[in-house]
PDB file of C-alpha atoms in Angstrom:
ATOM      1  CA  MET U   1      -5.085  10.131 -27.001  1.00  0.00           C
ATOM      2  CA  ALA U   2      -2.950  12.824 -25.358  1.00  0.00           C
ATOM      3  CA  ASN U   3      -4.832  15.530 -27.259  1.00  0.00           C
ATOM      4  CA  ASP U   4      -8.149  14.126 -26.018  1.00  0.00           C
ATOM      5  CA  ILE U   5      -6.895  14.241 -22.433  1.00  0.00           C
ATOM      6  CA  ILE U   6      -5.633  17.790 -22.874  1.00  0.00           C
ATOM      7  CA  ASP U   7      -8.965  18.864 -24.382  1.00  0.00           C
ATOM      8  CA  TYR U   8     -10.791  17.352 -21.418  1.00  0.00           C
ATOM      9  CA  ILE U   9      -8.490  19.046 -18.905  1.00  0.00           C
ATOM     10  CA  MET U  10      -9.008  22.445 -20.516  1.00  0.00           C
ATOM     11  CA  ARG U  11     -12.779  22.002 -20.674  1.00  0.00           C
ATOM     12  CA  ARG U  12     -13.103  20.682 -17.143  1.00  0.00           C
ATOM     13  CA  LYS U  13     -10.874  23.462 -15.825  1.00  0.00           C
ATOM     14  CA  GLN U  14     -13.277  26.036 -17.214  1.00  0.00           C
ATOM     15  CA  GLU U  15     -16.294  24.233 -15.725  1.00  0.00           C
ATOM     16  CA  LEU U  16     -14.746  24.265 -12.273  1.00  0.00           C
ATOM     17  CA  ASN U  17     -13.186  27.748 -12.449  1.00  0.00           C
ATOM     18  CA  ALA U  18      -9.921  26.016 -11.673  1.00  0.00           C
ATOM     19  CA  VAL U  19      -6.316  27.123 -11.962  1.00  0.00           C
ATOM     20  CA  ILE U  20      -3.455  24.682 -12.563  1.00  0.00           C
ATOM     21  CA  MET U  21      -0.197  25.565 -10.817  1.00  0.00           C
ATOM     22  CA  ALA U  22       2.919  23.538 -11.567  1.00  0.00           C
ATOM     23  CA  HIS U  23       6.401  23.486 -10.116  1.00  0.00           C
ATOM     24  CA  TYR U  24       9.416  23.763 -12.410  1.00  0.00           C
ATOM     25  CA  TYR U  25      10.340  20.145 -11.627  1.00  0.00           C
ATOM     26  CA  GLN U  26       7.122  18.702 -13.057  1.00  0.00           C
ATOM     27  CA  ASN U  27       7.017  16.660 -16.256  1.00  0.00           C
ATOM     28  CA  PRO U  28       7.171  18.867 -19.388  1.00  0.00           C
ATOM     29  CA  GLU U  29       3.588  18.084 -20.435  1.00  0.00           C
ATOM     30  CA  ILE U  30       2.331  19.233 -17.018  1.00  0.00           C
ATOM     31  CA  GLN U  31       4.322  22.459 -17.226  1.00  0.00           C
ATOM     32  CA  ASP U  32       2.933  23.091 -20.710  1.00  0.00           C
ATOM     33  CA  ILE U  33      -0.714  22.732 -19.667  1.00  0.00           C
ATOM     34  CA  ALA U  34      -0.387  24.722 -16.431  1.00  0.00           C
ATOM     35  CA  ASP U  35      -1.719  28.252 -16.026  1.00  0.00           C
ATOM     36  CA  PHE U  36       1.332  29.107 -13.957  1.00  0.00           C
ATOM     37  CA  VAL U  37       4.756  27.508 -13.572  1.00  0.00           C
ATOM     38  CA  GLY U  38       7.093  28.640 -10.836  1.00  0.00           C
ATOM     39  CA  ASP U  39       9.195  27.862  -7.801  1.00  0.00           C
ATOM     40  CA  SER U  40       7.868  27.498  -4.266  1.00  0.00           C
ATOM     41  CA  LEU U  41       7.778  31.235  -3.535  1.00  0.00           C
ATOM     42  CA  GLN U  42       6.064  32.074  -6.815  1.00  0.00           C
ATOM     43  CA  LEU U  43       3.504  29.298  -6.307  1.00  0.00           C
ATOM     44  CA  ALA U  44       2.725  30.577  -2.796  1.00  0.00           C
ATOM     45  CA  GLN U  45       2.353  34.113  -4.114  1.00  0.00           C
ATOM     46  CA  GLN U  46       0.038  32.975  -6.898  1.00  0.00           C
ATOM     47  CA  ALA U  47      -2.012  30.864  -4.500  1.00  0.00           C
ATOM     48  CA  SER U  48      -2.515  33.845  -2.210  1.00  0.00           C
ATOM     49  CA  ALA U  49      -3.700  36.017  -5.117  1.00  0.00           C
ATOM     50  CA  THR U  50      -5.817  33.688  -7.263  1.00  0.00           C
ATOM     51  CA  SER U  51      -9.535  34.257  -7.799  1.00  0.00           C
ATOM     52  CA  ALA U  52     -10.088  30.664  -8.965  1.00  0.00           C
ATOM     53  CA  GLN U  53     -12.380  28.485  -6.885  1.00  0.00           C
ATOM     54  CA  VAL U  54     -10.320  25.330  -7.391  1.00  0.00           C
ATOM     55  CA  ILE U  55      -6.526  25.202  -7.163  1.00  0.00           C
ATOM     56  CA  VAL U  56      -4.852  22.197  -8.756  1.00  0.00           C
ATOM     57  CA  SER U  57      -1.393  21.913  -7.242  1.00  0.00           C
ATOM     58  CA  CYS U  58       0.979  20.020  -9.518  1.00  0.00           C
ATOM     59  CA  GLY U  59       3.851  19.475  -7.151  1.00  0.00           C
ATOM     60  CA  VAL U  60       4.214  17.656  -3.857  1.00  0.00           C
ATOM     61  CA  ASN U  61       2.132  17.572  -0.700  1.00  0.00           C
ATOM     62  CA  PHE U  62       3.633  20.534   1.147  1.00  0.00           C
ATOM     63  CA  MET U  63       2.942  22.801  -1.854  1.00  0.00           C
ATOM     64  CA  ALA U  64      -0.716  21.781  -1.928  1.00  0.00           C
ATOM     65  CA  GLU U  65      -0.945  22.284   1.838  1.00  0.00           C
ATOM     66  CA  SER U  66       0.491  25.790   1.479  1.00  0.00           C
ATOM     67  CA  ALA U  67      -2.167  26.607  -1.128  1.00  0.00           C
ATOM     68  CA  LYS U  68      -4.871  25.364   1.251  1.00  0.00           C
ATOM     69  CA  ILE U  69      -3.437  27.285   4.193  1.00  0.00           C
ATOM     70  CA  LEU U  70      -3.635  30.474   2.136  1.00  0.00           C
ATOM     71  CA  ASN U  71      -7.068  29.627   0.662  1.00  0.00           C
ATOM     72  CA  PRO U  72      -9.174  27.853   3.307  1.00  0.00           C
ATOM     73  CA  ASP U  73     -12.446  28.459   1.452  1.00  0.00           C
ATOM     74  CA  LYS U  74     -11.207  27.034  -1.855  1.00  0.00           C
ATOM     75  CA  MET U  75     -10.824  23.456  -2.998  1.00  0.00           C
ATOM     76  CA  VAL U  76      -7.202  22.390  -3.397  1.00  0.00           C
ATOM     77  CA  LEU U  77      -6.452  19.260  -5.404  1.00  0.00           C
ATOM     78  CA  LEU U  78      -3.222  17.257  -5.524  1.00  0.00           C
ATOM     79  CA  PRO U  79      -3.446  14.884  -8.525  1.00  0.00           C
ATOM     80  CA  ALA U  80      -0.967  12.401  -7.004  1.00  0.00           C
ATOM     81  CA  GLN U  81      -0.107  11.874  -3.357  1.00  0.00           C
ATOM     82  CA  ALA U  82       3.511  12.878  -3.792  1.00  0.00           C
ATOM     83  CA  GLY U  83       5.543  13.543  -0.678  1.00  0.00           C
ATOM     84  CA  CYS U  84       8.858  15.246   0.009  1.00  0.00           C
ATOM     85  CA  PRO U  85      11.588  13.279   1.811  1.00  0.00           C
ATOM     86  CA  MET U  86      13.138  16.490   3.142  1.00  0.00           C
ATOM     87  CA  ALA U  87       9.827  17.638   4.613  1.00  0.00           C
ATOM     88  CA  ASP U  88       9.494  14.265   6.355  1.00  0.00           C
ATOM     89  CA  MET U  89      12.830  14.792   8.127  1.00  0.00           C
ATOM     90  CA  VAL U  90      11.293  17.227  10.628  1.00  0.00           C
ATOM     91  CA  THR U  91       8.238  16.547  12.771  1.00  0.00           C
ATOM     92  CA  PRO U  92       6.303  18.987  14.957  1.00  0.00           C
ATOM     93  CA  GLU U  93       7.162  16.909  18.045  1.00  0.00           C
ATOM     94  CA  ALA U  94      10.897  17.032  17.371  1.00  0.00           C
ATOM     95  CA  LEU U  95      10.736  20.731  16.579  1.00  0.00           C
ATOM     96  CA  ARG U  96       8.899  21.454  19.827  1.00  0.00           C
ATOM     97  CA  GLU U  97      11.708  19.692  21.693  1.00  0.00           C
ATOM     98  CA  MET U  98      14.337  21.856  19.996  1.00  0.00           C
ATOM     99  CA  LYS U  99      12.289  24.950  20.800  1.00  0.00           C
ATOM    100  CA  ARG U 100      12.281  23.925  24.476  1.00  0.00           C
ATOM    101  CA  GLN U 101      16.069  23.796  24.339  1.00  0.00           C
ATOM    102  CA  HIS U 102      16.233  27.252  22.699  1.00  0.00           C
ATOM    103  CA  PRO U 103      13.163  29.111  24.014  1.00  0.00           C
ATOM    104  CA  GLN U 104      14.212  32.536  22.684  1.00  0.00           C
ATOM    105  CA  ALA U 105      15.068  31.367  19.175  1.00  0.00           C
ATOM    106  CA  VAL U 106      13.178  32.378  16.048  1.00  0.00           C
ATOM    107  CA  VAL U 107      12.214  29.334  13.976  1.00  0.00           C
ATOM    108  CA  VAL U 108      12.685  29.824  10.240  1.00  0.00           C
ATOM    109  CA  ALA U 109      10.982  27.009   8.343  1.00  0.00           C
ATOM    110  CA  TYR U 110      11.887  26.270   4.751  1.00  0.00           C
ATOM    111  CA  VAL U 111       8.609  26.016   2.868  1.00  0.00           C
ATOM    112  CA  ASN U 112       9.518  22.353   2.246  1.00  0.00           C
ATOM    113  CA  THR U 113       7.810  21.371   5.495  1.00  0.00           C
ATOM    114  CA  SER U 114       4.403  20.068   6.524  1.00  0.00           C
ATOM    115  CA  ALA U 115       1.575  22.340   7.645  1.00  0.00           C
ATOM    116  CA  ALA U 116       1.995  21.006  11.183  1.00  0.00           C
ATOM    117  CA  VAL U 117       5.661  22.021  11.215  1.00  0.00           C
ATOM    118  CA  LYS U 118       4.882  25.442   9.748  1.00  0.00           C
ATOM    119  CA  ALA U 119       2.403  25.866  12.601  1.00  0.00           C
ATOM    120  CA  GLU U 120       5.278  25.426  15.079  1.00  0.00           C
ATOM    121  CA  SER U 121       7.447  27.973  13.258  1.00  0.00           C
ATOM    122  CA  ASP U 122       7.684  31.765  13.311  1.00  0.00           C
ATOM    123  CA  ILE U 123       8.302  32.493   9.640  1.00  0.00           C
ATOM    124  CA  CYS U 124       8.695  30.502   6.447  1.00  0.00           C
ATOM    125  CA  CYS U 125      11.196  31.005   3.667  1.00  0.00           C
ATOM    126  CA  THR U 126      11.971  29.634   0.232  1.00  0.00           C
ATOM    127  CA  SER U 127      15.322  29.406  -1.508  1.00  0.00           C
ATOM    128  CA  SER U 128      14.321  32.610  -3.353  1.00  0.00           C
ATOM    129  CA  ASN U 129      13.850  34.730  -0.258  1.00  0.00           C
ATOM    130  CA  ALA U 130      15.774  32.938   2.524  1.00  0.00           C
ATOM    131  CA  LEU U 131      18.411  35.699   2.683  1.00  0.00           C
ATOM    132  CA  ALA U 132      15.767  38.414   3.004  1.00  0.00           C
ATOM    133  CA  VAL U 133      13.874  36.434   5.643  1.00  0.00           C
ATOM    134  CA  VAL U 134      16.951  35.863   7.800  1.00  0.00           C
ATOM    135  CA  ASN U 135      18.077  39.480   7.385  1.00  0.00           C
ATOM    136  CA  SER U 136      14.639  40.601   8.636  1.00  0.00           C
ATOM    137  CA  ILE U 137      15.277  38.960  12.016  1.00  0.00           C
ATOM    138  CA  PRO U 138      17.002  41.142  14.655  1.00  0.00           C
ATOM    139  CA  ARG U 139      20.670  40.205  14.856  1.00  0.00           C
ATOM    140  CA  GLU U 140      20.508  39.558  18.587  1.00  0.00           C
ATOM    141  CA  LYS U 141      17.963  36.795  18.035  1.00  0.00           C
ATOM    142  CA  GLU U 142      18.996  33.153  17.899  1.00  0.00           C
ATOM    143  CA  ILE U 143      17.745  31.329  14.778  1.00  0.00           C
ATOM    144  CA  ILE U 144      16.699  27.724  14.312  1.00  0.00           C
ATOM    145  CA  PHE U 145      16.718  26.932  10.584  1.00  0.00           C
ATOM    146  CA  ILE U 146      14.737  23.902   9.446  1.00  0.00           C
ATOM    147  CA  PRO U 147      15.017  21.437   7.788  1.00  0.00           C
ATOM    148  CA  ASP U 148      17.649  21.882   5.027  1.00  0.00           C
ATOM    149  CA  ARG U 149      21.161  22.113   6.434  1.00  0.00           C
ATOM    150  CA  ASN U 150      22.664  22.968   3.017  1.00  0.00           C
ATOM    151  CA  LEU U 151      20.374  25.934   2.426  1.00  0.00           C
ATOM    152  CA  GLY U 152      20.899  26.967   6.050  1.00  0.00           C
ATOM    153  CA  ARG U 153      24.683  26.907   5.727  1.00  0.00           C
ATOM    154  CA  TYR U 154      24.533  28.920   2.517  1.00  0.00           C
ATOM    155  CA  VAL U 155      22.283  31.536   4.137  1.00  0.00           C
ATOM    156  CA  ALA U 156      24.520  31.701   7.223  1.00  0.00           C
ATOM    157  CA  ALA U 157      27.582  32.271   5.038  1.00  0.00           C
ATOM    158  CA  GLN U 158      25.838  35.026   3.069  1.00  0.00           C
ATOM    159  CA  THR U 159      24.317  36.828   6.063  1.00  0.00           C
ATOM    160  CA  GLY U 160      27.021  36.293   8.679  1.00  0.00           C
ATOM    161  CA  ARG U 161      24.415  34.897  11.056  1.00  0.00           C
ATOM    162  CA  GLU U 162      25.004  32.013  13.407  1.00  0.00           C
ATOM    163  CA  MET U 163      22.173  29.523  13.170  1.00  0.00           C
ATOM    164  CA  ILE U 164      21.149  26.176  14.573  1.00  0.00           C
ATOM    165  CA  PHE U 165      20.726  23.793  11.655  1.00  0.00           C
ATOM    166  CA  TRP U 166      18.346  20.887  11.465  1.00  0.00           C
ATOM    167  CA  PRO U 167      20.085  17.774  10.046  1.00  0.00           C
ATOM    168  CA  GLY U 168      17.790  17.575   7.015  1.00  0.00           C
ATOM    169  CA  TYR U 169      18.561  17.683   3.322  1.00  0.00           C
ATOM    170  CA  CYS U 170      17.114  17.140  -0.143  1.00  0.00           C
ATOM    171  CA  PRO U 171      18.165  13.619  -1.229  1.00  0.00           C
ATOM    172  CA  VAL U 172      18.180  14.746  -4.878  1.00  0.00           C
ATOM    173  CA  HIS U 173      20.454  17.769  -4.414  1.00  0.00           C
ATOM    174  CA  ASP U 174      22.563  16.464  -1.530  1.00  0.00           C
ATOM    175  CA  ILE U 175      24.200  13.705  -3.580  1.00  0.00           C
ATOM    176  CA  VAL U 176      25.619  16.104  -6.145  1.00  0.00           C
ATOM    177  CA  SER U 177      29.363  16.076  -5.541  1.00  0.00           C
ATOM    178  CA  ALA U 178      32.241  18.354  -6.412  1.00  0.00           C
ATOM    179  CA  GLY U 179      33.476  15.503  -8.587  1.00  0.00           C
ATOM    180  CA  HIS U 180      30.249  15.527 -10.601  1.00  0.00           C
ATOM    181  CA  VAL U 181      30.555  19.246 -11.222  1.00  0.00           C
ATOM    182  CA  LYS U 182      34.255  19.150 -12.045  1.00  0.00           C
ATOM    183  CA  GLU U 183      33.619  16.427 -14.598  1.00  0.00           C
ATOM    184  CA  GLN U 184      31.039  18.605 -16.337  1.00  0.00           C
ATOM    185  CA  MET U 185      33.370  21.602 -16.115  1.00  0.00           C
ATOM    186  CA  SER U 186      36.106  19.618 -17.879  1.00  0.00           C
ATOM    187  CA  LEU U 187      33.655  18.524 -20.586  1.00  0.00           C
ATOM    188  CA  HIS U 188      32.219  22.021 -21.032  1.00  0.00           C
ATOM    189  CA  PRO U 189      34.953  24.504 -20.068  1.00  0.00           C
ATOM    190  CA  GLN U 190      33.067  27.525 -21.431  1.00  0.00           C
ATOM    191  CA  ALA U 191      29.925  26.833 -19.408  1.00  0.00           C
ATOM    192  CA  LYS U 192      28.893  28.837 -16.375  1.00  0.00           C
ATOM    193  CA  VAL U 193      28.026  26.775 -13.301  1.00  0.00           C
ATOM    194  CA  VAL U 194      24.705  27.721 -11.673  1.00  0.00           C
ATOM    195  CA  VAL U 195      23.447  25.626  -8.760  1.00  0.00           C
ATOM    196  CA  HIS U 196      20.601  25.467  -6.270  1.00  0.00           C
ATOM    197  CA  PRO U 197      21.449  26.261  -2.621  1.00  0.00           C
ATOM    198  CA  GLU U 198      20.154  22.824  -1.572  1.00  0.00           C
ATOM    199  CA  CYS U 199      23.437  21.475  -2.999  1.00  0.00           C
ATOM    200  CA  PRO U 200      26.322  20.692  -0.608  1.00  0.00           C
ATOM    201  CA  PRO U 201      28.823  23.439   0.316  1.00  0.00           C
ATOM    202  CA  GLU U 202      31.632  21.925  -1.808  1.00  0.00           C
ATOM    203  CA  VAL U 203      29.379  22.181  -4.880  1.00  0.00           C
ATOM    204  CA  ILE U 204      28.317  25.718  -4.048  1.00  0.00           C
ATOM    205  CA  ALA U 205      32.004  26.656  -3.765  1.00  0.00           C
ATOM    206  CA  LEU U 206      32.521  25.714  -7.428  1.00  0.00           C
ATOM    207  CA  ALA U 207      29.547  27.673  -8.738  1.00  0.00           C
ATOM    208  CA  ASP U 208      29.567  30.938 -10.646  1.00  0.00           C
ATOM    209  CA  ALA U 209      26.128  31.629  -9.181  1.00  0.00           C
ATOM    210  CA  VAL U 210      23.861  30.121  -6.521  1.00  0.00           C
ATOM    211  CA  ARG U 211      20.172  30.701  -7.112  1.00  0.00           C
ATOM    212  CA  SER U 212      16.700  29.307  -6.530  1.00  0.00           C
ATOM    213  CA  THR U 213      15.045  27.737  -9.564  1.00  0.00           C
ATOM    214  CA  ALA U 214      13.400  31.032 -10.515  1.00  0.00           C
ATOM    215  CA  GLY U 215      16.692  32.766  -9.804  1.00  0.00           C
ATOM    216  CA  ILE U 216      18.575  30.392 -12.107  1.00  0.00           C
ATOM    217  CA  LEU U 217      16.141  31.228 -14.901  1.00  0.00           C
ATOM    218  CA  GLN U 218      16.624  34.956 -14.335  1.00  0.00           C
ATOM    219  CA  TYR U 219      20.402  34.552 -14.250  1.00  0.00           C
ATOM    220  CA  VAL U 220      20.469  32.595 -17.505  1.00  0.00           C
ATOM    221  CA  GLN U 221      18.138  35.012 -19.281  1.00  0.00           C
ATOM    222  CA  ALA U 222      20.269  37.992 -18.259  1.00  0.00           C
ATOM    223  CA  SER U 223      23.600  36.359 -19.123  1.00  0.00           C
ATOM    224  CA  ALA U 224      25.412  36.855 -22.411  1.00  0.00           C
ATOM    225  CA  GLU U 225      26.912  33.361 -22.032  1.00  0.00           C
ATOM    226  CA  LYS U 226      25.591  30.497 -24.152  1.00  0.00           C
ATOM    227  CA  GLU U 227      26.401  27.386 -22.101  1.00  0.00           C
ATOM    228  CA  PHE U 228      25.420  26.515 -18.535  1.00  0.00           C
ATOM    229  CA  ILE U 229      25.929  23.640 -16.120  1.00  0.00           C
ATOM    230  CA  ILE U 230      22.738  23.469 -14.072  1.00  0.00           C
ATOM    231  CA  GLY U 231      22.759  22.125 -10.535  1.00  0.00           C
ATOM    232  CA  THR U 232      19.113  21.294  -9.943  1.00  0.00           C
ATOM    233  CA  GLU U 233      16.397  18.807 -10.912  1.00  0.00           C
ATOM    234  CA  GLU U 234      16.201  17.908 -14.592  1.00  0.00           C
ATOM    235  CA  GLY U 235      12.565  18.936 -15.052  1.00  0.00           C
ATOM    236  CA  PHE U 236      13.709  22.548 -14.866  1.00  0.00           C
ATOM    237  CA  LEU U 237      15.590  22.182 -18.159  1.00  0.00           C
ATOM    238  CA  HIS U 238      12.237  22.279 -19.966  1.00  0.00           C
ATOM    239  CA  SER U 239      11.526  25.812 -18.760  1.00  0.00           C
ATOM    240  CA  LEU U 240      15.110  26.903 -19.373  1.00  0.00           C
ATOM    241  CA  ARG U 241      15.063  25.651 -22.961  1.00  0.00           C
ATOM    242  CA  LYS U 242      11.699  27.251 -23.670  1.00  0.00           C
ATOM    243  CA  ALA U 243      12.845  30.602 -22.292  1.00  0.00           C
ATOM    244  CA  CYS U 244      16.324  30.474 -23.839  1.00  0.00           C
ATOM    245  CA  PRO U 245      16.219  28.335 -27.007  1.00  0.00           C
ATOM    246  CA  ASP U 246      19.550  29.773 -28.162  1.00  0.00           C
ATOM    247  CA  LYS U 247      21.416  28.486 -25.099  1.00  0.00           C
ATOM    248  CA  THR U 248      22.700  25.041 -24.131  1.00  0.00           C
ATOM    249  CA  PHE U 249      22.273  23.383 -20.745  1.00  0.00           C
ATOM    250  CA  TYR U 250      24.059  20.482 -19.073  1.00  0.00           C
ATOM    251  CA  LEU U 251      23.033  18.840 -15.815  1.00  0.00           C
ATOM    252  CA  ALA U 252      25.589  18.880 -13.009  1.00  0.00           C
ATOM    253  CA  ARG U 253      25.139  15.114 -12.683  1.00  0.00           C
ATOM    254  CA  SER U 254      23.316  12.387 -14.580  1.00  0.00           C
ATOM    255  CA  HIS U 255      19.899  11.163 -13.405  1.00  0.00           C
ATOM    256  CA  PHE U 256      19.171  14.399 -11.526  1.00  0.00           C
ATOM    257  CA  VAL U 257      15.565  13.365 -10.879  1.00  0.00           C
ATOM    258  CA  CYS U 258      13.041  13.832  -8.072  1.00  0.00           C
ATOM    259  CA  GLN U 259      10.739  10.840  -8.485  1.00  0.00           C
ATOM    260  CA  ASP U 260       8.056  12.444  -6.287  1.00  0.00           C
ATOM    261  CA  MET U 261       7.849  15.423  -8.636  1.00  0.00           C
ATOM    262  CA  LYS U 262       7.334  13.072 -11.569  1.00  0.00           C
ATOM    263  CA  MET U 263       4.262  11.303 -10.152  1.00  0.00           C
ATOM    264  CA  ILE U 264       1.717  13.599 -11.834  1.00  0.00           C
ATOM    265  CA  SER U 265       0.791  12.648 -15.400  1.00  0.00           C
ATOM    266  CA  LEU U 266      -1.792  14.111 -17.767  1.00  0.00           C
ATOM    267  CA  SER U 267      -4.046  11.131 -16.982  1.00  0.00           C
ATOM    268  CA  ALA U 268      -3.701  11.715 -13.231  1.00  0.00           C
ATOM    269  CA  LEU U 269      -4.444  15.409 -13.708  1.00  0.00           C
ATOM    270  CA  ALA U 270      -7.553  14.642 -15.771  1.00  0.00           C
ATOM    271  CA  LEU U 271      -8.788  12.113 -13.212  1.00  0.00           C
ATOM    272  CA  SER U 272      -8.209  14.596 -10.396  1.00  0.00           C
ATOM    273  CA  LEU U 273     -10.344  17.195 -12.169  1.00  0.00           C
ATOM    274  CA  GLU U 274     -13.015  14.648 -13.027  1.00  0.00           C
ATOM    275  CA  LYS U 275     -13.416  13.159  -9.551  1.00  0.00           C
ATOM    276  CA  LEU U 276     -12.146  16.157  -7.528  1.00  0.00           C
ATOM    277  CA  GLN U 277      -9.385  14.136  -5.911  1.00  0.00           C
ATOM    278  CA  GLU U 278      -7.208  14.186  -3.887  1.00  0.00           C
ATOM    279  CA  GLN U 279      -8.651  17.059  -1.861  1.00  0.00           C
ATOM    280  CA  ILE U 280      -6.211  18.641   0.584  1.00  0.00           C
ATOM    281  CA  GLU U 281      -7.453  19.505   4.057  1.00  0.00           C
ATOM    282  CA  VAL U 282      -5.676  21.266   6.911  1.00  0.00           C
ATOM    283  CA  THR U 283      -7.301  21.424  10.344  1.00  0.00           C
ATOM    284  CA  GLU U 284      -8.227  24.954  11.285  1.00  0.00           C
ATOM    285  CA  ASN U 285      -6.094  25.200  14.413  1.00  0.00           C
ATOM    286  CA  VAL U 286      -3.030  24.121  12.424  1.00  0.00           C
ATOM    287  CA  ARG U 287      -3.986  26.275   9.459  1.00  0.00           C
ATOM    288  CA  ILE U 288      -4.250  29.483  11.492  1.00  0.00           C
ATOM    289  CA  LYS U 289      -0.789  29.044  12.994  1.00  0.00           C
ATOM    290  CA  ALA U 290       0.769  27.955   9.700  1.00  0.00           C
ATOM    291  CA  PHE U 291      -0.903  30.868   7.900  1.00  0.00           C
ATOM    292  CA  ARG U 292       0.881  33.281  10.218  1.00  0.00           C
ATOM    293  CA  SER U 293       4.267  31.783   9.287  1.00  0.00           C
ATOM    294  CA  LEU U 294       3.523  31.907   5.565  1.00  0.00           C
ATOM    295  CA  GLN U 295       2.042  35.384   5.749  1.00  0.00           C
ATOM    296  CA  ASN U 296       5.082  36.658   7.637  1.00  0.00           C
ATOM    297  CA  MET U 297       7.175  35.420   4.721  1.00  0.00           C
ATOM    298  CA  LEU U 298       4.943  36.887   2.026  1.00  0.00           C
ATOM    299  CA  GLU U 299       5.054  40.315   3.680  1.00  0.00           C
ATOM    300  CA  ILE U 300       8.840  40.509   3.245  1.00  0.00           C
ATOM    301  CA  LYS U 301       9.819  42.349   0.062  1.00  0.00           C
TER     302      LYS U 301
END
């Protein structure tokens, strides 16, 4: 049955001139069938460069919106209407109010935000390039960093910049505790600890390295070590094990799962390609403003 679905997906993809882009946190079978697997920055870069006429975004809503913002003339499909709790923690209305309180501030929006919020921002960032984005802003400028307070605090500590943090967070990463990590360290004393910057500061303080998902993969591939405690969503272990079959990985805590990222199945992907659903739309006035914020990010090297 699964092979029949996979055969259909591959055939239908060719008919539509479609490209399947999947985030590292997707189910293993979705990662395996995708044309490209990456983190938020890599997915945005691929979306801006693709020649495909249909982009199938296997992730959550804000990722599909970003693909549409960058490709207004292409069809963007999201096989399951998966949201992001962190993205929902900031609204354009609330952001406009903060901007009124700090009229000279530069708004840096984590890519984990809606198109409408990106439209109210000056520049986007991902966990891969947040340091470079913040360092690109003149030091005399005030910065509002939205919505992830943990990523914001990490960036502030690394850059020496004072920033105004939005009180948002990733519910999956934010509940990782120092106790969780210490328990894994005691069980696996030879393992290096590598965590995502969406984790709390007390977890980051225990880490040997703090990286985005793509950065964690690069770190592990370059390391001579053989064991790693990984502080991010469990779906990423699939890519790590494929890239480094000779190395062993342990999650920083049990049940490290983003349920929204797990909503897309092979059946949902096949149905999306068959019926061309769910199509993502962004109103043009919002898209133009949000495009500027994304493009400002993509121009930073």
